[in-house]
Structures are given as C-alpha cells and as structure tokens.
Amino acid sequence: MSSTSNPALFRKLPSTDELLRRSEIHALSQREGATVVGDAIRTVLERLRHEIANNRLDESSLDLALSGLSSAIERELRYSLRYSLRPIINATGVILHTNLGRAPLGSAALDHIRNIASAYSNLEFNLESGERGKRDVHVDRLFQKLLEDHVGTAAPGSPGDQGSTPLARTTIVVNNNAAAVLLALNSLAEGGEVIVSRGELVEIGGSFRIPDVMSKSQATLREVGTTNRTRIADYERAITERTRLLLRVHRSNFAITGFTEQPSLADLVALAHRRGIPLVEDLGSGALFDLREIGIANEASVFDSLRAGVDVVTYSGDKLLGGPQAGLITGRADLVARMRSNSLFRALRVDKLTYAAFEATLLAYVKHDRHAVPVLRMMHLSKDEISARAEIVASHVNSAGKASAKLKLKLIDGESVIGGGAAPTAVLPTRLIALTHQEQSADELCARLRQGDPPIIARVEEGRVLLDLRTVFPEQDATVAEAISSL
Ligand SMILES: *Cc1c(COP(=O)(O)O)cnc(C)c1O
C-alpha cells in the first residue's frame, strides 16, 4: 500500500499549461506546432492518471516518471507523427510481393518523379504547338519504339495486316490491370458476349474475379469448355452474332496439371481473325523481356503475345515490368481508340507521378539497361552472387561475440519466387540463410526481425527462419547481419 493517498498523487501532476511553458516543450511546440504537442501532453498525462487510479504508481515511482516527463512527451509526439507507410527489408525472396508493394522503383524513376512532381510540367501541353496535348504521348512513344524493335509488322492475315506496313498499335495507361481489363471489356463488349474458357475464370486475389469484372463491364460472360479441358471447337461453337470478344486470361496464380487441354494462342488468333472478332489477352504480369533469359520457359512476354497476333493485351505496370502501379493496354490502334474515348478511361487515368516513373522505367528497356530496373536486376542475380553475399552476412554474424551461442545459422539451397502472377511455378535457384534458436521458435525470431527498425520480413519453413538475399538490396546486407546478430 502506498503511504500517500491517490488524491495527493493526482495533485502532483503538472497541468498542460505548466508543461507548455517548460523551455524544452515550448521549443518542441515551436517546431512541430502547439496542437500536436498539446495532444501528446494530454496522452501522456492521461496515461499517468490511469496508472495512479489503478494503484500502479506510488510516490517514488511517480516522481521518477515526472522527472522524465518532457522526454516522455517528446517520445509520444514522435510516435504520433510517425509515418504509417514505412520502408521494409524484403528477405522473403518473393520478388513481386503484392503485400510488400510489388516492384521497387529505380533511381532514374525516382529522380524523374521528383523533378516532374515538384514543378509544373507539360503533362497535357504540346510544347511545339503551344496547345493542349495528351498525357498518353509520354509513354506511348517509348512503347512504339519497343514494339518496333520487338514485334515489328502485323501477323499475316490479321485485320491490321496492311501488306508490308506495320500494324498501328497504341498503348494507354490506367490505374492498374484490373482497371485495364474492365475498360477493355466495357469498351469492346458492352451489351454483347465475351467467350472465356472455364479453365480461366480466375480470381487473382484482392477480389479481382473475371466473372465479377465481366458483369461490371456490362458484358455477358459466355463460358466454354471445362475446368481442365477446353478445345478450339468449344470457342467456335459458342460464337454467335452477339459475340464481341474472345478473352484469354493468364493463369497467374495456379496451374492445372494432369488431363488438360487448352488451345494454342495461334489457334485462338486464327479463329478470332477468321470470324472477325478481336482476341484480348489479360496477361497479368506482362514481361517486356524474354523470361527464357532467366531460365523460365512457357511464359509469354507482351511481345510474344502481340507477335502471335493477339489484338489487345492488358498487363500490370508493377509486376514483371518493374514500374509503378498501373495497368497497360497495348493493341490495335482502332480498338484502343475506342477505350480512349470511353468516359471510364477518364475515371481510371493515372497521374503525372505514374507517367514520370513509367517513362523512366521504359527508357531503361529502350536502352537495354536492366540494371536500372530493380526487379530485373533481382531476377538476373545468379545463385553464386547471392551465395557470396550470404557468406559475408554469415561470417559477420558468426564473428566472435556477435551472435548468441543459442542462435544457429546455416546456408542452404532454396528457391526464390517471382510472384505477382508470373507463372505460379516460376522459381529461381538461390542460397538461403536459415536460422534456428535453442530458446525461441521460428515464429518468435521472425516476429523480432519484423519488429526491428527497419522491419525485416522473412519466411518460416519447417521450423526455421529463412532469409533470401535475392530481394534484399546489397546495401541492406549489413543491416540484415546486424539484425540477425542481435537475435
Ligand atoms: C495481377 C493480375 C491482375 C490484376 O492486376 P492489378 O495490376 O493488380 O490490378 C489481373 N489479371 C491477371 C491475370 C493478373 O495476374
């Protein structure tokens, strides 16, 4: 029992006004503003009152708390003004992790964002004519260049094939790929039917489901085939005068194996063109490079699909492409023009920050500079390079006195995951740092890494914490080593 009664303890608490007159608190409110400092004072005093009321403070512990009152207020202020959105270290090895913000941007993109966003710009202003311009031109011109280099002329026999003249293709940008699919379906198929294989009626997560997007777009879904087998004849039989589109959807997050059949893209293109119906492909990830470079076969790039004769492709800006969040629609100019003139396009358009980041990212592709795009760099890292960095981290942790004897660190072979709707089975060989502790579970270790500053996100498998340096920036390796050591 405390010798002082509660009322006497309450009387020891200074008032908000008294505290605001203290020189250090006064300086704080000059710097950060009186309102937020007042709020921090009230929060700290309220906490003390609560502790007194619950008999958790006696006279001496209250005196101690009061002697540190100014710094407690400052801490509270810092906490309340802290950003909620924080950088983290991604040691999961999942290169495109939707929960962790997908693709990090390269420095050219960040510089361009800063330059464009901190000043006025020619976003919709034609500097030559002095007249209103279109925001699309800033990235379409780079796409034109990439398409010329990688796709060339139209597939023979396609509606866009005008002899030897290249097929006119346009690219537009919307908020994300979900928006791109919605815009494409609504612009090209409102009031009509869209034929989709039952094996492609996918849910991507975050409530993107093809049947739902279809109904929002005011198009009617015409399902054909079965979950595991759809033939070209199934599409053919379903075509009526109401058919507006054939839609192919990338199986981004699952694989169907066993007794399966799916018409080839070439067969679908041939059917669509024979019947004069556009073929739209939702590629999901949409790479602008050949995934065979990193040992992944059977994953078509944007260019592969267009070269095969697909009329319109939709894909994300922040998946395999490695740019900002966006949805891209690339395809036959006449079809894309119908999307441009749809009022939905205005509602789904992106801002100058996105255009700036995109332009810089695409320039890296034009220059074949894959080091400028962080996710491309990560995908191209060899297991040996990752292994060498993991050895350095391990030796730092194991160096005398750094780690507790109870922490065991081992390097093991494993796999990084591309994620973000590339082939669900696409993995890259890597070398992992595996941690176990005599007294702490893997989940506890993982939580401690996550609660550090900066937070480090790792994965737990078979009772071990696994860290994959593929998705860690090399300049973060030392921070990772320090965090492991402090476990
Ligand atoms: C990821 C994905 C989407 C959604 O793309 P967002 O850019 O996240 O809106 C749509 N379709 C497929 C096939 C995808 O993989």
Coordinates of C-alpha atoms and ligand atoms in Angstrom, one line a residue:
M1 CA 0.0 0.0 0.0
S2 CA 1.2 3.4 -0.8
S3 CA 1.6 5.9 2.1
T4 CA 0.3 8.7 0.0
S5 CA -3.4 8.7 -0.9
N6 CA -4.5 8.8 -4.5
P7 CA -5.7 12.4 -4.5
A8 CA -2.3 13.6 -3.3
L9 CA -0.6 11.7 -6.2
F10 CA -3.0 13.2 -8.7
R11 CA -2.2 16.7 -7.4
K12 CA 1.5 16.1 -8.2
L13 CA 0.7 16.0 -11.9
P14 CA 1.5 19.3 -13.7
S15 CA -1.1 20.9 -15.9
T16 CA -0.9 21.1 -19.6
D17 CA -0.3 24.8 -19.4
E18 CA 2.6 24.4 -17.0
L19 CA 4.1 21.9 -19.3
L20 CA 3.7 24.1 -22.3
R21 CA 5.7 26.8 -20.5
R22 CA 8.7 24.5 -20.0
S23 CA 11.5 25.6 -22.3
E24 CA 12.1 22.2 -23.9
I25 CA 8.3 21.7 -24.5
H26 CA 8.0 25.2 -25.7
A27 CA 10.8 24.6 -28.2
L28 CA 9.0 21.4 -29.3
S29 CA 5.7 23.2 -30.0
Q30 CA 7.5 26.0 -31.9
R31 CA 9.0 23.3 -34.1
E32 CA 6.1 20.9 -34.5
G33 CA 3.0 23.0 -33.7
A34 CA 1.2 23.6 -30.5
T35 CA -1.8 21.4 -31.4
V36 CA 0.1 18.2 -31.8
V37 CA 2.3 18.9 -28.7
G38 CA -0.9 19.6 -26.7
D39 CA -2.3 16.3 -27.8
A40 CA 0.9 14.5 -26.8
I41 CA 0.9 16.1 -23.4
R42 CA -2.7 15.1 -22.8
T43 CA -2.0 11.5 -23.9
V44 CA 1.0 11.2 -21.5
L45 CA -0.9 12.8 -18.6
E46 CA -3.9 10.6 -19.2
R47 CA -1.7 7.5 -19.1
L48 CA -0.2 8.6 -15.7
R49 CA -3.7 9.3 -14.3
H50 CA -4.8 5.9 -15.4
E51 CA -1.8 4.3 -13.6
I52 CA -2.4 6.2 -10.4
A53 CA -6.1 5.3 -10.5
N54 CA -5.2 1.7 -10.8
N55 CA -2.7 1.9 -8.0
R56 CA 0.2 1.1 -10.2
L57 CA 2.3 4.1 -9.1
D58 CA 3.4 5.0 -5.6
E59 CA 5.0 8.3 -4.7
S60 CA 8.6 7.4 -5.6
S61 CA 7.7 5.8 -8.9
L62 CA 5.5 8.7 -9.8
D63 CA 8.4 11.1 -9.0
L64 CA 10.6 9.1 -11.3
A65 CA 8.0 9.2 -14.1
L66 CA 7.7 13.0 -13.6
S67 CA 11.4 13.6 -13.8
G68 CA 11.3 12.0 -17.3
L69 CA 8.0 13.7 -18.3
S70 CA 9.4 16.0 -21.0
S71 CA 11.2 13.2 -22.8
A72 CA 8.0 11.0 -22.5
I73 CA 6.1 13.8 -24.2
E74 CA 8.7 14.1 -26.9
R75 CA 8.6 10.3 -27.5
E76 CA 4.8 10.3 -27.6
L77 CA 5.0 13.1 -30.2
R78 CA 7.4 11.3 -32.4
Y79 CA 5.3 8.2 -32.2
S80 CA 2.1 10.0 -33.1
L81 CA 3.8 11.8 -36.0
R82 CA 5.4 8.7 -37.4
Y83 CA 4.5 7.7 -41.0
S84 CA 2.3 4.6 -41.2
L85 CA 3.8 3.7 -44.5
R86 CA 7.4 2.5 -43.8
P87 CA 10.2 1.0 -45.9
I88 CA 10.9 -2.6 -45.0
I89 CA 13.6 -5.1 -46.0
N90 CA 12.1 -7.9 -48.1
A91 CA 14.0 -11.0 -47.2
T92 CA 11.2 -13.3 -48.4
G93 CA 12.7 -14.0 -51.8
V94 CA 9.4 -13.2 -53.4
I95 CA 10.4 -10.6 -55.9
L96 CA 6.9 -9.3 -56.7
H97 CA 5.1 -9.4 -53.4
T98 CA 1.7 -7.6 -53.5
N99 CA 1.6 -7.1 -49.7
L100 CA 5.1 -5.5 -49.8
G101 CA 4.4 -3.0 -52.5
R102 CA 5.4 -5.1 -55.6
A103 CA 8.1 -3.5 -57.7
P104 CA 10.6 -1.1 -56.1
L105 CA 11.4 1.8 -58.4
G106 CA 14.9 2.5 -59.7
S107 CA 16.7 5.8 -59.1
A108 CA 16.0 7.3 -62.5
A109 CA 12.3 6.8 -61.9
L110 CA 12.6 8.4 -58.5
D111 CA 14.6 11.4 -59.9
H112 CA 12.1 11.9 -62.7
I113 CA 9.1 11.7 -60.3
R114 CA 10.8 14.3 -58.1
N115 CA 11.5 16.7 -61.0
I116 CA 8.1 16.4 -62.5
A117 CA 6.1 16.4 -59.3
S118 CA 7.8 19.3 -57.7
A119 CA 7.3 21.7 -60.6
Y120 CA 4.8 22.3 -63.3
S121 CA 5.2 20.1 -66.4
N122 CA 4.0 19.6 -70.0
L123 CA 1.7 16.7 -68.8
E124 CA -1.0 17.7 -71.2
F125 CA 0.6 20.5 -73.1
N126 CA 2.3 20.3 -76.5
L127 CA 5.4 22.5 -76.3
E128 CA 5.7 22.7 -80.1
S129 CA 2.3 23.9 -80.9
G130 CA 1.5 25.6 -77.6
E131 CA -1.8 23.8 -77.5
R132 CA -3.4 21.2 -75.3
G133 CA -1.7 17.8 -75.6
K134 CA -2.4 14.3 -74.5
R135 CA -0.8 12.7 -71.4
D136 CA -0.6 9.3 -73.2
V137 CA 2.1 10.5 -75.6
H138 CA 4.8 10.5 -72.9
V139 CA 4.8 6.7 -72.7
D140 CA 3.2 5.7 -76.0
R141 CA 6.2 7.0 -77.9
L142 CA 8.5 4.7 -75.9
F143 CA 6.2 1.7 -76.4
Q144 CA 6.2 2.4 -80.1
K145 CA 9.9 2.1 -80.1
L146 CA 9.9 -1.1 -78.1
L147 CA 7.2 -2.6 -80.3
E148 CA 9.1 -1.7 -83.5
D149 CA 12.2 -3.4 -82.0
H150 CA 10.5 -6.5 -80.7
V151 CA 7.2 -7.1 -82.6
G152 CA 7.6 -5.5 -86.0
T153 CA 4.9 -5.9 -88.5
A154 CA 1.4 -7.4 -88.1
A155 CA 0.8 -11.1 -88.1
P156 CA 0.0 -12.1 -91.7
G157 CA -3.7 -12.3 -92.3
S158 CA -4.7 -10.3 -89.3
P159 CA -7.2 -7.4 -89.7
G160 CA -4.4 -5.0 -89.0
D161 CA -2.2 -6.5 -91.7
Q162 CA -1.9 -4.0 -94.4
G163 CA 0.7 -5.6 -96.6
S164 CA 4.1 -4.5 -95.5
T165 CA 3.0 -1.5 -93.4
P166 CA 3.5 -2.1 -89.7
L167 CA 0.3 -2.6 -87.7
A168 CA -0.6 0.6 -85.9
R169 CA -0.6 -0.2 -82.2
T170 CA -1.2 2.1 -79.3
T171 CA -0.6 1.8 -75.6
I172 CA -2.7 3.6 -72.9
V173 CA -2.2 3.6 -69.2
V174 CA -4.8 3.2 -66.4
N175 CA -4.7 2.8 -62.7
N176 CA -4.0 -0.9 -62.6
N177 CA -4.5 -4.1 -64.6
A178 CA -7.9 -4.7 -63.0
A179 CA -9.0 -1.3 -64.4
A180 CA -7.4 -2.2 -67.8
V181 CA -9.5 -5.4 -68.1
L182 CA -12.6 -3.5 -67.0
L183 CA -12.0 -0.8 -69.6
A184 CA -11.2 -3.2 -72.4
L185 CA -14.3 -5.3 -71.8
N186 CA -16.6 -2.4 -71.3
S187 CA -15.3 -0.5 -74.4
L188 CA -15.3 -3.5 -76.7
A189 CA -18.1 -5.8 -75.4
E190 CA -20.8 -3.8 -73.5
G191 CA -24.1 -5.3 -74.2
G192 CA -22.6 -8.3 -76.0
E193 CA -20.9 -11.6 -75.1
V194 CA -17.3 -12.4 -74.3
I195 CA -16.2 -16.0 -74.7
V196 CA -13.9 -17.3 -71.9
S197 CA -12.6 -20.8 -71.1
R198 CA -13.9 -22.3 -67.8
G199 CA -10.3 -23.0 -67.0
E200 CA -9.5 -19.3 -67.0
L201 CA -12.3 -17.9 -64.8
V202 CA -9.7 -16.9 -62.3
E203 CA -9.6 -15.0 -59.0
I204 CA -6.4 -13.0 -58.7
G205 CA -6.8 -12.0 -55.1
G206 CA -8.0 -8.8 -53.6
S207 CA -11.4 -9.6 -55.1
F208 CA -10.4 -9.5 -58.8
R209 CA -12.6 -12.2 -60.3
I210 CA -13.1 -12.5 -64.0
P211 CA -16.9 -13.1 -63.8
D212 CA -17.3 -10.1 -61.5
V213 CA -15.3 -7.8 -63.6
M214 CA -17.3 -9.1 -66.6
S215 CA -20.6 -8.2 -65.1
K216 CA -19.3 -4.7 -64.0
S217 CA -18.3 -4.1 -67.6
Q218 CA -21.9 -4.8 -68.8
A219 CA -20.7 -7.7 -71.0
T220 CA -22.1 -11.2 -70.7
L221 CA -19.7 -14.0 -69.9
R222 CA -20.1 -16.9 -72.2
E223 CA -18.2 -19.8 -70.6
V224 CA -16.9 -22.6 -72.7
G225 CA -15.1 -26.0 -72.1
T226 CA -14.5 -27.4 -68.7
T227 CA -12.1 -26.6 -65.9
N228 CA -9.3 -28.8 -67.2
R229 CA -10.1 -29.1 -71.0
T230 CA -11.1 -26.5 -73.5
R231 CA -10.8 -27.0 -77.2
I232 CA -10.8 -24.6 -80.1
A233 CA -14.0 -26.2 -81.3
D234 CA -15.7 -25.1 -78.0
Y235 CA -14.9 -21.5 -78.8
E236 CA -16.0 -21.9 -82.3
R237 CA -19.4 -23.4 -81.4
A238 CA -20.1 -20.5 -78.9
I239 CA -19.6 -17.7 -81.4
T240 CA -22.9 -16.0 -82.3
E241 CA -23.8 -12.6 -83.7
R242 CA -23.8 -11.4 -80.1
T243 CA -20.1 -12.3 -79.6
R244 CA -17.9 -9.2 -79.2
L245 CA -14.6 -10.7 -78.0
L246 CA -12.6 -13.8 -77.3
L247 CA -10.8 -13.4 -74.0
R248 CA -7.8 -15.3 -72.8
V249 CA -6.8 -14.9 -69.2
H250 CA -3.4 -15.8 -67.9
R251 CA -3.4 -18.4 -65.1
S252 CA -1.4 -16.2 -62.9
N253 CA -1.6 -17.9 -59.5
F254 CA -2.3 -21.6 -60.2
A255 CA -1.5 -24.4 -62.6
I256 CA -3.8 -27.0 -64.0
T257 CA -2.0 -30.3 -64.4
G258 CA -2.9 -33.8 -65.4
F259 CA -5.6 -34.4 -68.0
T260 CA -5.6 -30.9 -69.6
E261 CA -6.1 -29.2 -72.9
Q262 CA -6.0 -25.6 -73.9
P263 CA -6.0 -24.3 -77.5
S264 CA -2.7 -22.7 -78.5
L265 CA -2.6 -18.9 -78.9
A266 CA -2.1 -19.4 -82.6
D267 CA -5.3 -21.4 -82.9
L268 CA -7.2 -18.7 -81.0
V269 CA -5.7 -16.0 -83.1
A270 CA -6.6 -17.9 -86.3
L271 CA -10.2 -18.4 -85.1
A272 CA -10.7 -14.8 -84.0
H273 CA -9.3 -13.4 -87.2
R274 CA -11.3 -15.8 -89.4
R275 CA -14.5 -14.7 -87.7
G276 CA -13.6 -11.0 -87.4
I277 CA -13.7 -11.0 -83.6
P278 CA -11.0 -9.3 -81.6
L279 CA -8.9 -11.5 -79.3
V280 CA -8.0 -9.8 -76.0
E281 CA -5.5 -11.4 -73.6
D282 CA -5.2 -10.5 -69.9
L283 CA -1.5 -11.3 -69.5
G284 CA -1.5 -10.3 -65.8
S285 CA 2.2 -9.8 -65.3
G286 CA 3.3 -8.8 -68.7
A287 CA 7.0 -9.0 -69.1
L288 CA 8.8 -6.7 -71.6
F289 CA 11.8 -9.1 -71.7
D290 CA 12.2 -12.8 -72.6
L291 CA 11.8 -14.9 -69.5
R292 CA 14.0 -17.6 -71.0
E293 CA 16.9 -15.3 -70.1
I294 CA 16.3 -16.3 -66.5
G295 CA 15.6 -19.9 -67.3
I296 CA 11.8 -19.6 -67.3
A297 CA 10.1 -21.3 -70.3
N298 CA 6.5 -21.2 -71.3
E299 CA 5.8 -17.7 -70.0
A300 CA 4.9 -15.4 -72.9
S301 CA 6.1 -11.8 -72.9
V302 CA 3.9 -8.9 -74.0
F303 CA 5.9 -9.0 -77.3
D304 CA 5.3 -12.8 -77.8
S305 CA 1.6 -12.3 -77.5
L306 CA 1.4 -9.4 -79.9
R307 CA 3.7 -11.2 -82.3
A308 CA 1.4 -14.2 -82.2
G309 CA -1.4 -11.9 -83.4
V310 CA -3.4 -11.1 -80.2
D311 CA -5.3 -7.9 -80.9
V312 CA -5.1 -6.3 -77.4
V313 CA -3.1 -7.3 -74.3
T314 CA -3.6 -5.9 -70.8
Y315 CA -1.0 -6.2 -68.0
S316 CA 0.3 -4.6 -64.8
G317 CA 2.9 -1.9 -64.6
D318 CA 4.3 -3.1 -61.2
K319 CA 4.7 -6.8 -61.8
L320 CA 7.3 -8.2 -64.1
L321 CA 7.7 -4.9 -65.9
G322 CA 9.1 -3.4 -62.7
G323 CA 7.5 0.0 -62.9
P324 CA 4.9 1.9 -60.8
Q325 CA 1.4 0.6 -60.2
A326 CA -0.5 0.9 -63.4
G327 CA -2.5 -1.1 -66.0
L328 CA -1.3 -1.1 -69.5
I329 CA -3.4 -1.7 -72.6
T330 CA -1.4 -2.3 -75.8
G331 CA -3.0 -3.3 -79.1
R332 CA -4.6 -2.4 -82.4
A333 CA -4.9 1.3 -82.6
D334 CA -8.6 1.2 -83.7
L335 CA -9.6 -0.9 -80.7
V336 CA -7.6 1.1 -78.2
A337 CA -9.1 4.3 -79.7
R338 CA -12.5 3.0 -78.5
M339 CA -11.1 2.7 -75.0
R340 CA -9.6 6.2 -75.1
S341 CA -13.0 7.7 -75.9
N342 CA -14.8 5.8 -73.2
S343 CA -15.6 8.0 -70.2
L344 CA -14.4 5.2 -68.0
F345 CA -10.9 6.0 -69.3
R346 CA -11.1 9.4 -67.7
A347 CA -12.1 7.9 -64.4
L348 CA -9.3 5.4 -64.5
R349 CA -6.5 7.6 -65.7
V350 CA -3.2 7.9 -63.8
D351 CA -1.4 11.0 -62.6
K352 CA 1.9 12.6 -63.6
L353 CA 3.9 10.7 -60.9
T354 CA 3.0 7.5 -62.6
Y355 CA 3.8 8.8 -66.0
A356 CA 7.1 10.0 -64.8
A357 CA 8.0 6.7 -63.2
F358 CA 6.8 4.8 -66.2
E359 CA 8.7 6.9 -68.7
A360 CA 12.0 6.4 -66.8
T361 CA 11.3 2.6 -66.5
L362 CA 10.6 2.3 -70.2
L363 CA 13.7 4.2 -71.1
A364 CA 15.7 1.6 -69.3
Y365 CA 14.1 -1.0 -71.6
V366 CA 14.8 1.0 -74.7
K367 CA 18.4 1.3 -73.6
H368 CA 18.6 -2.4 -72.6
D369 CA 19.8 -1.3 -69.2
R370 CA 18.3 -4.0 -67.0
H371 CA 20.4 -2.8 -64.0
A372 CA 18.2 0.3 -63.9
V373 CA 15.1 -1.7 -63.1
P374 CA 15.4 -3.3 -59.6
V375 CA 13.2 -6.3 -60.2
L376 CA 15.0 -7.1 -63.4
R377 CA 18.3 -6.9 -61.5
M378 CA 17.0 -9.2 -58.8
M379 CA 15.7 -11.7 -61.3
H380 CA 19.0 -11.9 -63.1
L381 CA 21.1 -12.4 -59.9
S382 CA 22.8 -15.8 -60.0
K383 CA 22.8 -18.2 -57.2
D384 CA 26.6 -17.7 -56.9
E385 CA 26.2 -13.9 -56.4
I386 CA 23.6 -14.4 -53.7
S387 CA 25.6 -17.1 -52.1
A388 CA 28.7 -14.9 -51.9
R389 CA 26.7 -12.2 -50.1
A390 CA 25.1 -14.7 -47.8
E391 CA 28.6 -16.0 -46.8
I392 CA 29.6 -12.4 -45.8
V393 CA 26.4 -12.0 -43.7
A394 CA 27.1 -15.3 -42.1
S395 CA 30.7 -14.5 -41.3
H396 CA 29.7 -11.2 -39.8
V397 CA 27.1 -12.9 -37.6
N398 CA 29.5 -15.7 -36.6
S399 CA 32.4 -13.4 -35.9
A400 CA 33.4 -13.5 -32.2
G401 CA 30.8 -12.3 -29.8
K402 CA 28.4 -11.1 -32.3
A403 CA 25.7 -13.8 -32.1
S404 CA 24.4 -15.7 -29.0
A405 CA 25.6 -19.3 -28.9
K406 CA 22.0 -20.3 -28.9
L407 CA 21.4 -19.0 -32.4
K408 CA 22.3 -21.4 -35.2
L409 CA 22.9 -20.0 -38.7
K410 CA 23.3 -22.2 -41.8
L411 CA 23.3 -21.6 -45.5
I412 CA 21.1 -23.9 -47.6
D413 CA 20.0 -24.2 -51.1
G414 CA 16.5 -23.0 -51.9
E415 CA 14.3 -21.2 -54.3
S416 CA 13.2 -17.6 -54.8
V417 CA 9.7 -17.0 -56.2
I418 CA 8.9 -14.4 -58.9
G419 CA 5.4 -13.9 -57.6
G420 CA 2.9 -11.3 -58.7
G421 CA 1.3 -13.5 -61.2
A422 CA 4.2 -14.7 -63.3
A423 CA 3.9 -18.4 -63.9
P424 CA 2.9 -19.7 -60.5
T425 CA 5.6 -22.3 -60.7
A426 CA 8.3 -19.9 -61.8
V427 CA 11.2 -20.2 -59.3
L428 CA 14.9 -19.2 -59.3
P429 CA 17.6 -21.1 -57.5
T430 CA 19.1 -19.3 -54.6
R431 CA 21.1 -19.7 -51.4
L432 CA 19.2 -19.1 -48.1
I433 CA 20.2 -18.0 -44.7
A434 CA 18.5 -20.5 -42.3
L435 CA 18.1 -19.6 -38.6
T436 CA 17.1 -21.6 -35.6
H437 CA 17.4 -20.7 -31.9
Q438 CA 17.5 -23.0 -28.8
E439 CA 15.0 -21.0 -26.9
Q440 CA 13.0 -19.1 -29.4
S441 CA 10.6 -20.6 -32.0
A442 CA 11.0 -19.7 -35.7
D443 CA 7.8 -17.6 -35.4
E444 CA 9.3 -15.7 -32.5
L445 CA 12.5 -15.0 -34.4
C446 CA 10.5 -13.9 -37.4
A447 CA 8.4 -11.5 -35.3
R448 CA 11.6 -10.0 -33.7
L449 CA 13.0 -9.3 -37.2
R450 CA 9.7 -7.8 -38.2
Q451 CA 9.6 -5.5 -35.2
G452 CA 13.1 -4.1 -35.8
D453 CA 13.8 -0.8 -37.4
P454 CA 13.7 -1.2 -40.4
P455 CA 11.4 -4.2 -40.2
I456 CA 12.9 -7.3 -41.9
I457 CA 10.4 -9.7 -43.4
A458 CA 11.5 -13.3 -43.6
R459 CA 9.7 -16.6 -44.1
V460 CA 9.3 -19.6 -41.8
E461 CA 9.6 -23.1 -43.2
E462 CA 9.9 -26.4 -41.3
G463 CA 10.7 -24.7 -38.0
R464 CA 13.4 -22.4 -39.5
V465 CA 13.5 -18.8 -40.4
L466 CA 14.7 -18.4 -44.0
L467 CA 16.1 -15.2 -45.4
D468 CA 16.7 -14.8 -49.1
L469 CA 19.1 -12.0 -50.1
R470 CA 17.8 -12.0 -53.7
T471 CA 15.2 -9.5 -52.7
V472 CA 17.4 -7.6 -50.3
F473 CA 19.3 -4.6 -51.8
P474 CA 23.1 -5.2 -51.4
E475 CA 23.4 -2.0 -49.3
Q476 CA 21.0 -3.5 -46.8
D477 CA 23.1 -6.7 -46.2
A478 CA 24.9 -5.1 -43.3
T479 CA 21.6 -4.2 -41.6
V480 CA 20.4 -7.7 -42.1
A481 CA 23.6 -9.0 -40.5
E482 CA 23.2 -6.7 -37.5
A483 CA 19.6 -7.7 -37.0
I484 CA 20.4 -11.4 -37.0
S485 CA 23.3 -10.8 -34.6
S486 CA 21.0 -9.1 -32.2
L487 CA 18.7 -12.1 -32.0
Ligands
LIG1 C1 -2.3 -9.4 -61.3 C2 -3.4 -9.7 -62.3 C3 -4.5 -8.9 -62.4 C4 -4.6 -7.6 -61.6 O1 -3.7 -6.7 -61.8 P1 -3.5 -5.4 -60.9 O2 -2.5 -4.6 -61.6 O3 -3.1 -5.9 -59.6 O4 -4.8 -4.7 -60.9 C5 -5.4 -9.2 -63.4 N1 -5.3 -10.3 -64.1 C6 -4.2 -11.1 -64.0 C7 -4.2 -12.4 -64.9 C8 -3.2 -10.9 -63.1 O5 -2.2 -11.7 -62.9

